[in-house]
């Protein structure tokens, strides 16, 4: 089967990773780059593909089989609508939109047009996350009662310097930048989040945005969760540093980012260490658990996401992360921001 032609808009931090994975893909190849920056022209030259300064210019000249939007958040909706109008399937980086209202507008337009649209919550393609979901659904943990999770790390000064100064003001804090990934993980493992509460603090970095947040969650199935988020602590208890899925980060394979707890067992993720009672009558804190580590075959979720996008384009798969799913991740993240601001419990709507 000939490889699908994928154009990538935005050749920045994550766009370069998409370019790399598209070029390595079994099912797709890079057909063009869209990015007005001089650096992107160099990248296109190196990759041997045409460069366009705007999406309009690309669509006027060429018709790729799919487009990846790895552009700034505020461009996601308009550029996705352009792809939809041209009938070209689109993979949009997270967040689906910069506001909930704009996200809804996009999802409704996409559904109306029956468009093929995938949102880039790439962790949903992670073999670790999928194995955790499979284990939880197998029932070995019993009904899920609680989850404890964390995304705690130390972001270096360079993360906030010079052109990155936007991360020090509204819109740049770890709730909006990092928590949306965690929301996707939590929803996949435990179910829909229906209410949240949150405290935030900027006492350590003293920036206009939070550096730390303590969040409590209520899930539709009755389970409760706590989540600790901080970008200013010397701790490895984050997906980034424990999953080994992105080797740019220092890795601590012996640590967990989550523990999912049911009446019969608990699972550490990503170590996949399972502690459980074999028989209901053994359930007691006086009795030792049975213990095992669930085996995993690791793979890069960004690579798997491109293969999945190709399958969606071909009509062989429905999006694992649909527009509605991306919108729900944004809705929960927005609710956490609102809860921190008001000090109140914020209920989260679902469609
Ligand atoms: N999935 C992930 O883990 C992950 C990680 C990082 C970023 N992201 C998301 O990816 C998106 C890009 O983030 P980034 O960190 O790569 O940003 P970045 O600033 O490094 O890159 C953005 C690129 O878009 C280009 N650009 C600007 N205007 C454009 C236009 N009109 N058309 C085409 N290109 C244009 C810029 O020149 C730049 O090269 C954001 O939505 C971000 O939330 C996702």
Tab-separated table of C-alpha atoms and ligand atoms in Angstrom:
chain	number	residue	atom	x	y	z
A	1	UNK	CA	0.000	0.000	0.000
A	2	UNK	CA	1.443	3.441	-0.855
A	3	UNK	CA	2.379	5.574	2.133
A	4	UNK	CA	-0.048	8.335	3.069
A	5	UNK	CA	1.191	11.896	2.552
A	6	UNK	CA	1.108	13.875	5.813
A	7	UNK	CA	1.802	17.609	6.076
A	8	UNK	CA	2.880	19.056	9.401
A	9	UNK	CA	1.953	22.589	10.414
A	10	UNK	CA	4.205	23.961	13.138
A	11	UNK	CA	7.780	22.672	13.192
A	12	UNK	CA	8.483	23.655	16.807
A	13	UNK	CA	9.189	21.507	19.828
A	14	UNK	CA	6.495	18.870	19.284
A	15	UNK	CA	6.195	19.397	15.501
A	16	UNK	CA	9.793	18.201	15.079
A	17	UNK	CA	8.893	15.007	16.922
A	18	UNK	CA	5.886	14.499	14.619
A	19	UNK	CA	8.144	15.058	11.604
A	20	UNK	CA	10.573	12.441	12.917
A	21	UNK	CA	7.833	9.880	13.611
A	22	UNK	CA	6.077	10.514	10.285
A	23	UNK	CA	9.324	9.928	8.414
A	24	UNK	CA	9.855	6.680	10.356
A	25	UNK	CA	6.278	5.492	9.902
A	26	UNK	CA	5.313	2.287	8.096
A	27	UNK	CA	2.131	3.896	6.778
A	28	UNK	CA	2.924	7.559	6.219
A	29	UNK	CA	5.558	9.945	4.979
A	30	UNK	CA	6.100	13.672	5.322
A	31	UNK	CA	4.785	15.610	2.312
A	32	UNK	CA	5.249	19.257	3.405
A	33	UNK	CA	5.848	21.596	6.336
A	34	UNK	CA	3.759	24.684	7.066
A	35	UNK	CA	5.496	27.218	9.296
A	36	UNK	CA	6.472	30.873	8.713
A	37	UNK	CA	9.715	30.674	10.735
A	38	UNK	CA	13.156	30.600	9.048
A	39	UNK	CA	14.087	27.594	11.210
A	40	UNK	CA	11.234	25.605	9.624
A	41	UNK	CA	12.558	26.416	6.127
A	42	UNK	CA	15.843	24.802	7.162
A	43	UNK	CA	14.015	21.748	8.498
A	44	UNK	CA	12.033	21.389	5.247
A	45	UNK	CA	15.283	21.630	3.262
A	46	UNK	CA	16.833	18.883	5.394
A	47	UNK	CA	13.769	16.660	5.020
A	48	UNK	CA	13.522	17.374	1.276
A	49	UNK	CA	9.901	18.567	1.376
A	50	UNK	CA	8.259	21.850	0.324
A	51	UNK	CA	7.707	24.594	2.895
A	52	UNK	CA	4.594	26.770	3.010
A	53	UNK	CA	4.212	29.891	5.141
A	54	UNK	CA	0.479	29.374	5.700
A	55	UNK	CA	-2.030	26.547	5.705
A	56	UNK	CA	-3.993	28.371	2.975
A	57	UNK	CA	-0.919	28.319	0.742
A	58	UNK	CA	-0.496	24.559	1.268
A	59	UNK	CA	-4.160	23.752	0.626
A	60	UNK	CA	-4.207	25.973	-2.496
A	61	UNK	CA	-1.298	24.012	-4.003
A	62	UNK	CA	-1.486	20.497	-2.659
A	63	UNK	CA	-3.837	17.994	-1.106
A	64	UNK	CA	-2.094	15.903	1.533
A	65	UNK	CA	-3.896	12.830	2.893
A	66	UNK	CA	-3.732	14.301	6.385
A	67	UNK	CA	-2.489	17.344	8.300
A	68	UNK	CA	-0.951	17.471	11.776
A	69	UNK	CA	-1.483	20.798	13.555
A	70	UNK	CA	1.389	21.351	15.988
A	71	UNK	CA	0.863	25.096	16.084
A	72	UNK	CA	0.207	27.457	19.041
A	73	UNK	CA	-3.046	26.702	20.909
A	74	UNK	CA	-4.866	29.824	19.723
A	75	UNK	CA	-4.583	28.613	16.088
A	76	UNK	CA	-5.965	25.098	16.577
A	77	UNK	CA	-9.633	25.865	15.928
A	78	UNK	CA	-9.316	28.085	12.849
A	79	UNK	CA	-6.704	25.830	11.252
A	80	UNK	CA	-8.767	22.708	11.977
A	81	UNK	CA	-11.794	24.367	10.386
A	82	UNK	CA	-9.665	25.075	7.304
A	83	UNK	CA	-8.693	21.391	7.093
A	84	UNK	CA	-12.313	20.326	7.560
A	85	UNK	CA	-13.491	22.739	4.848
A	86	UNK	CA	-10.894	21.260	2.500
A	87	UNK	CA	-11.997	17.708	3.425
A	88	UNK	CA	-8.564	16.804	4.815
A	89	UNK	CA	-8.328	14.630	7.977
A	90	UNK	CA	-6.607	16.403	10.857
A	91	UNK	CA	-4.615	15.503	13.959
A	92	UNK	CA	-4.742	18.479	16.352
A	93	UNK	CA	-2.209	18.824	19.132
A	94	UNK	CA	-3.658	19.205	22.613
A	95	UNK	CA	-5.500	21.222	23.813
A	96	UNK	CA	-8.161	20.942	21.132
A	97	UNK	CA	-8.837	24.675	21.563
A	98	UNK	CA	-7.737	27.627	23.674
A	99	UNK	CA	-11.259	28.066	25.079
A	100	UNK	CA	-14.114	25.686	25.783
A	101	UNK	CA	-16.529	27.677	23.625
A	102	UNK	CA	-14.169	27.504	20.653
A	103	UNK	CA	-13.605	23.799	21.274
A	104	UNK	CA	-17.359	23.174	21.198
A	105	UNK	CA	-17.686	25.156	17.960
A	106	UNK	CA	-14.975	23.023	16.376
A	107	UNK	CA	-16.397	19.698	17.569
A	108	UNK	CA	-19.871	20.594	16.321
A	109	UNK	CA	-18.540	21.678	12.916
A	110	UNK	CA	-16.437	18.519	12.651
A	111	UNK	CA	-19.393	16.293	13.511
A	112	UNK	CA	-21.645	18.161	11.087
A	113	UNK	CA	-19.091	17.663	8.307
A	114	UNK	CA	-18.444	14.053	9.355
A	115	UNK	CA	-14.762	14.994	9.424
A	116	UNK	CA	-11.912	12.697	10.457
A	117	UNK	CA	-10.460	14.479	13.459
A	118	UNK	CA	-8.084	13.162	16.091
A	119	UNK	CA	-6.770	15.058	19.143
A	120	UNK	CA	-3.113	14.609	20.079
A	121	UNK	CA	-3.448	13.319	23.628
A	122	UNK	CA	-0.682	10.925	22.720
A	123	UNK	CA	-0.546	9.168	26.090
A	124	UNK	CA	-3.818	7.472	25.131
A	125	UNK	CA	-1.644	5.461	22.717
A	126	UNK	CA	0.804	4.508	25.466
A	127	UNK	CA	1.165	0.727	25.928
A	128	UNK	CA	1.621	1.406	29.666
A	129	UNK	CA	-1.633	3.323	29.977
A	130	UNK	CA	-3.465	0.780	27.836
A	131	UNK	CA	-2.146	-2.112	29.934
A	132	UNK	CA	-3.225	-0.273	33.104
A	133	UNK	CA	-6.717	0.252	31.639
A	134	UNK	CA	-6.889	-3.424	30.609
A	135	UNK	CA	-5.810	-4.555	34.102
A	136	UNK	CA	-8.347	-2.315	35.833
A	137	UNK	CA	-11.126	-3.487	33.472
A	138	UNK	CA	-10.194	-7.143	34.092
A	139	UNK	CA	-11.716	-6.687	37.566
A	140	UNK	CA	-8.667	-7.946	39.491
A	141	UNK	CA	-8.649	-4.734	41.571
A	142	UNK	CA	-12.376	-5.083	42.325
A	143	UNK	CA	-14.539	-1.967	42.134
A	144	UNK	CA	-12.292	1.121	42.004
A	145	UNK	CA	-12.491	3.158	45.201
A	146	UNK	CA	-9.688	5.669	44.854
A	147	UNK	CA	-6.736	6.919	42.868
A	148	UNK	CA	-3.738	8.904	43.961
A	149	UNK	CA	-1.650	10.588	41.302
A	150	UNK	CA	1.103	13.106	40.915
A	151	UNK	CA	2.933	15.144	38.322
A	152	UNK	CA	5.719	16.601	40.396
A	153	UNK	CA	9.005	17.685	38.858
A	154	UNK	CA	11.452	20.549	38.700
A	155	UNK	CA	11.339	22.683	35.568
A	156	UNK	CA	14.686	24.441	35.012
A	157	UNK	CA	15.014	28.250	34.814
A	158	UNK	CA	15.422	28.052	31.006
A	159	UNK	CA	11.807	26.858	30.792
A	160	UNK	CA	10.707	30.390	31.757
A	161	UNK	CA	13.442	32.533	30.158
A	162	UNK	CA	13.410	34.782	27.069
A	163	UNK	CA	10.881	33.588	24.479
A	164	UNK	CA	9.419	31.242	27.108
A	165	UNK	CA	8.353	34.087	29.372
A	166	UNK	CA	4.687	33.444	28.429
A	167	UNK	CA	4.884	30.520	30.830
A	168	UNK	CA	5.158	32.944	33.744
A	169	UNK	CA	1.792	34.605	33.084
A	170	UNK	CA	-1.858	33.531	32.861
A	171	UNK	CA	-2.260	30.551	30.535
A	172	UNK	CA	1.286	29.288	31.125
A	173	UNK	CA	1.004	27.489	34.464
A	174	UNK	CA	1.235	23.732	35.003
A	175	UNK	CA	-2.561	23.273	35.304
A	176	UNK	CA	-3.090	24.335	31.696
A	177	UNK	CA	0.192	22.969	30.326
A	178	UNK	CA	0.593	19.666	32.155
A	179	UNK	CA	-2.617	18.745	33.942
A	180	UNK	CA	-4.568	18.160	30.722
A	181	UNK	CA	-2.384	15.076	30.044
A	182	UNK	CA	-3.060	13.791	33.553
A	183	UNK	CA	-6.799	14.349	33.120
A	184	UNK	CA	-6.653	12.140	30.012
A	185	UNK	CA	-4.826	9.410	31.966
A	186	UNK	CA	-7.217	9.600	34.923
A	187	UNK	CA	-10.336	9.466	32.734
A	188	UNK	CA	-8.939	6.475	30.844
A	189	UNK	CA	-8.130	4.522	33.992
A	190	UNK	CA	-10.922	5.453	36.404
A	191	UNK	CA	-13.741	6.977	34.332
A	192	UNK	CA	-15.428	10.337	33.876
A	193	UNK	CA	-14.554	13.087	36.358
A	194	UNK	CA	-17.747	14.778	37.565
A	195	UNK	CA	-16.503	17.251	40.196
A	196	UNK	CA	-13.251	18.856	41.300
A	197	UNK	CA	-11.798	20.997	44.088
A	198	UNK	CA	-8.360	22.591	44.114
A	199	UNK	CA	-5.861	24.658	46.064
A	200	UNK	CA	-3.040	26.369	44.214
A	201	UNK	CA	0.106	28.104	45.398
A	202	UNK	CA	2.764	30.303	43.819
A	203	UNK	CA	4.677	30.666	47.076
A	204	UNK	CA	7.887	29.076	45.772
A	205	UNK	CA	8.452	30.527	42.283
A	206	UNK	CA	6.455	33.682	43.087
A	207	UNK	CA	5.252	33.946	39.481
A	208	UNK	CA	1.815	35.171	38.407
A	209	UNK	CA	0.901	31.543	37.683
A	210	UNK	CA	0.671	28.633	40.115
A	211	UNK	CA	3.697	26.424	40.676
A	212	UNK	CA	1.806	23.886	42.777
A	213	UNK	CA	-1.744	22.555	42.939
A	214	UNK	CA	-3.481	20.041	45.184
A	215	UNK	CA	-6.577	18.704	43.458
A	216	UNK	CA	-9.380	16.427	44.589
A	217	UNK	CA	-11.573	14.592	42.125
A	218	UNK	CA	-14.913	12.801	42.146
A	219	UNK	CA	-15.545	10.239	39.414
A	220	UNK	CA	-18.877	9.246	37.916
A	221	UNK	CA	-18.545	5.701	39.332
A	222	UNK	CA	-18.200	7.085	42.877
A	223	UNK	CA	-14.412	6.736	43.119
A	224	UNK	CA	-12.445	9.612	44.649
A	225	UNK	CA	-8.987	10.852	43.749
A	226	UNK	CA	-6.258	13.182	44.867
A	227	UNK	CA	-3.688	14.658	42.543
A	228	UNK	CA	-0.586	16.669	43.362
A	229	UNK	CA	0.933	18.878	40.697
A	230	UNK	CA	4.117	20.907	41.113
A	231	UNK	CA	6.788	22.174	38.768
A	232	UNK	CA	9.123	23.285	41.522
A	233	UNK	CA	9.891	20.160	43.531
A	234	UNK	CA	12.798	17.747	43.395
A	235	UNK	CA	10.698	14.632	42.931
A	236	UNK	CA	10.497	12.064	40.127
A	237	UNK	CA	6.862	11.093	40.719
A	238	UNK	CA	5.592	12.129	37.316
A	239	UNK	CA	4.644	10.298	34.128
A	240	UNK	CA	7.489	12.109	32.375
A	241	UNK	CA	10.159	10.724	34.719
A	242	UNK	CA	8.708	7.281	35.387
A	243	UNK	CA	7.233	6.054	32.099
A	244	UNK	CA	10.510	5.988	30.097
A	245	UNK	CA	8.481	7.060	27.054
A	246	UNK	CA	10.473	10.230	26.440
A	247	UNK	CA	14.186	9.760	26.963
A	248	UNK	CA	14.767	13.532	27.167
A	249	UNK	CA	13.749	13.252	30.818
A	250	UNK	CA	15.805	11.655	33.570
A	251	UNK	CA	14.015	8.390	34.300
A	252	UNK	CA	13.144	6.589	37.506
A	253	UNK	CA	11.538	3.290	36.488
A	254	UNK	CA	11.122	2.249	40.109
A	255	UNK	CA	8.715	5.097	40.956
A	256	UNK	CA	5.000	5.426	40.247
A	257	UNK	CA	2.992	8.395	39.039
A	258	UNK	CA	-0.337	6.750	39.999
A	259	UNK	CA	-1.748	4.152	42.332
A	260	UNK	CA	-5.223	2.937	41.379
A	261	UNK	CA	-6.992	1.248	44.279
A	262	UNK	CA	-9.938	-1.114	44.359
A	263	UNK	CA	-11.481	-3.284	47.090
A	264	UNK	CA	-9.455	-6.330	45.989
A	265	UNK	CA	-6.150	-4.903	44.809
A	266	UNK	CA	-4.095	-1.900	43.830
A	267	UNK	CA	-1.966	-1.135	40.803
A	268	UNK	CA	1.071	1.155	40.636
A	269	UNK	CA	1.451	2.862	37.264
A	270	UNK	CA	3.832	2.847	35.387
A	271	UNK	CA	5.714	0.206	37.440
A	272	UNK	CA	2.673	-2.059	36.882
A	273	UNK	CA	3.210	-3.559	40.308
A	274	UNK	CA	0.022	-5.247	41.382
A	275	UNK	CA	-0.838	-6.071	44.986
A	276	UNK	CA	-4.031	-8.058	45.424
A	277	UNK	CA	-5.993	-10.528	47.520
A	278	UNK	CA	-6.686	-13.757	45.709
A	279	UNK	CA	-9.828	-14.525	47.709
A	280	UNK	CA	-12.397	-12.103	49.082
A	281	UNK	CA	-12.037	-13.650	52.565
A	282	UNK	CA	-8.289	-12.837	52.567
A	283	UNK	CA	-8.967	-9.114	52.468
A	284	UNK	CA	-7.418	-7.785	55.649
A	285	UNK	CA	-4.553	-5.495	56.534
A	286	UNK	CA	-3.202	-8.357	58.667
A	287	UNK	CA	-2.677	-10.573	55.622
A	288	UNK	CA	0.028	-10.228	52.974
A	289	UNK	CA	-0.924	-9.454	49.381
A	290	UNK	CA	-0.192	-11.600	46.387
A	291	UNK	CA	2.185	-9.521	44.303
A	292	UNK	CA	3.138	-9.482	40.652
A	293	UNK	CA	4.467	-7.135	38.042
A	294	UNK	CA	2.429	-7.077	34.860
A	295	UNK	CA	4.705	-7.425	31.827
A	296	UNK	CA	4.755	-4.665	29.237
A	297	UNK	CA	5.919	-4.214	25.697
A	298	UNK	CA	7.062	-0.624	25.439
A	299	UNK	CA	6.594	1.569	22.385
A	300	UNK	CA	6.654	5.295	21.687
A	301	UNK	CA	3.095	6.696	21.933
A	302	UNK	CA	3.884	9.453	19.409
A	303	UNK	CA	4.872	6.809	16.849
A	304	UNK	CA	1.740	4.770	17.591
A	305	UNK	CA	-0.358	7.933	17.299
A	306	UNK	CA	0.883	8.564	13.733
A	307	UNK	CA	0.090	4.937	12.779
A	308	UNK	CA	-3.376	5.405	14.286
A	309	UNK	CA	-3.856	8.685	12.386
A	310	UNK	CA	-3.023	6.797	9.181
A	311	UNK	CA	-5.627	4.154	10.058
A	312	UNK	CA	-8.206	6.900	10.746
A	313	UNK	CA	-7.414	8.526	7.380
A	314	UNK	CA	-7.840	5.181	5.610
A	315	UNK	CA	-11.149	4.646	7.397
A	316	UNK	CA	-9.783	1.550	9.153
A	317	UNK	CA	-10.144	3.006	12.669
A	318	UNK	CA	-12.275	5.479	14.553
A	319	UNK	CA	-10.304	8.082	16.526
A	320	UNK	CA	-9.128	6.827	19.927
A	321	UNK	CA	-9.137	10.457	21.077
A	322	UNK	CA	-12.112	12.080	19.359
A	323	UNK	CA	-12.936	15.782	19.330
A	324	UNK	CA	-15.454	15.180	22.157
A	325	UNK	CA	-12.780	13.390	24.184
A	326	UNK	CA	-10.323	16.249	23.691
A	327	UNK	CA	-13.076	18.677	24.657
A	328	UNK	CA	-13.809	16.739	27.854
A	329	UNK	CA	-10.124	16.861	28.864
A	330	UNK	CA	-10.255	20.635	28.377
A	331	UNK	CA	-13.508	20.893	30.325
A	332	UNK	CA	-12.018	19.113	33.369
A	333	UNK	CA	-8.848	21.224	33.194
A	334	UNK	CA	-10.961	24.397	33.028
A	335	UNK	CA	-12.967	23.178	36.028
A	336	UNK	CA	-9.735	22.750	38.033
A	337	UNK	CA	-8.729	26.339	37.178
A	338	UNK	CA	-12.181	27.547	38.224
A	339	UNK	CA	-12.121	25.529	41.462
A	340	UNK	CA	-8.728	26.965	42.416
A	341	UNK	CA	-9.915	30.502	41.663
A	342	UNK	CA	-13.214	30.288	43.556
A	343	UNK	CA	-12.339	27.823	46.306
A	344	UNK	CA	-15.579	26.011	45.455
A	345	UNK	CA	-16.517	22.544	44.271
A	346	UNK	CA	-16.911	22.738	40.491
A	347	UNK	CA	-19.141	20.202	38.783
A	348	UNK	CA	-18.004	19.068	35.355
A	349	UNK	CA	-20.629	18.745	32.638
A	350	UNK	CA	-20.535	15.947	30.126
A	351	UNK	CA	-22.179	15.991	26.717
B	1	LIG	N1	1.538	16.252	23.091
B	1	LIG	C1	2.489	16.835	23.793
B	1	LIG	O1	3.114	16.245	24.667
B	1	LIG	C2	2.844	18.253	23.516
B	1	LIG	C3	4.091	18.731	23.899
B	1	LIG	C4	4.407	20.054	23.593
B	1	LIG	C5	3.474	20.858	22.948
B	1	LIG	N2	2.251	20.362	22.626
B	1	LIG	C6	1.267	21.202	21.928
B	1	LIG	O2	1.747	21.409	20.600
B	1	LIG	C7	1.485	22.738	20.174
B	1	LIG	C8	2.796	23.405	19.797
B	1	LIG	O3	3.613	23.474	20.943
B	1	LIG	P1	5.198	23.588	20.842
B	1	LIG	O4	5.709	23.464	22.239
B	1	LIG	O5	5.729	22.670	19.797
B	1	LIG	O6	5.335	25.105	20.376
B	1	LIG	P2	6.531	25.812	19.596
B	1	LIG	O7	6.397	27.251	19.903
B	1	LIG	O8	7.830	25.117	19.893
B	1	LIG	O9	6.176	25.540	18.040
B	1	LIG	C9	5.109	26.134	17.371
B	1	LIG	C10	5.495	26.287	15.911
B	1	LIG	O10	4.371	26.800	15.192
B	1	LIG	C11	4.852	27.728	14.232
B	1	LIG	N3	3.780	28.604	13.795
B	1	LIG	C12	3.389	29.793	14.303
B	1	LIG	N4	2.373	30.292	13.587
B	1	LIG	C13	2.105	29.397	12.601
B	1	LIG	C14	1.159	29.338	11.555
B	1	LIG	N5	0.256	30.306	11.361
B	1	LIG	N6	1.158	28.257	10.742
B	1	LIG	C15	2.040	27.248	10.925
B	1	LIG	N7	2.977	27.277	11.899
B	1	LIG	C16	2.994	28.318	12.739
B	1	LIG	C17	5.982	28.443	14.974
B	1	LIG	O11	6.855	29.107	14.053
B	1	LIG	C18	6.638	27.296	15.699
B	1	LIG	O12	7.656	26.699	14.914
B	1	LIG	C19	0.754	23.412	21.325
B	1	LIG	O13	-0.624	23.323	21.084
B	1	LIG	C20	1.125	22.576	22.538
B	1	LIG	O14	0.120	22.577	23.530
B	1	LIG	C21	1.929	19.073	22.872
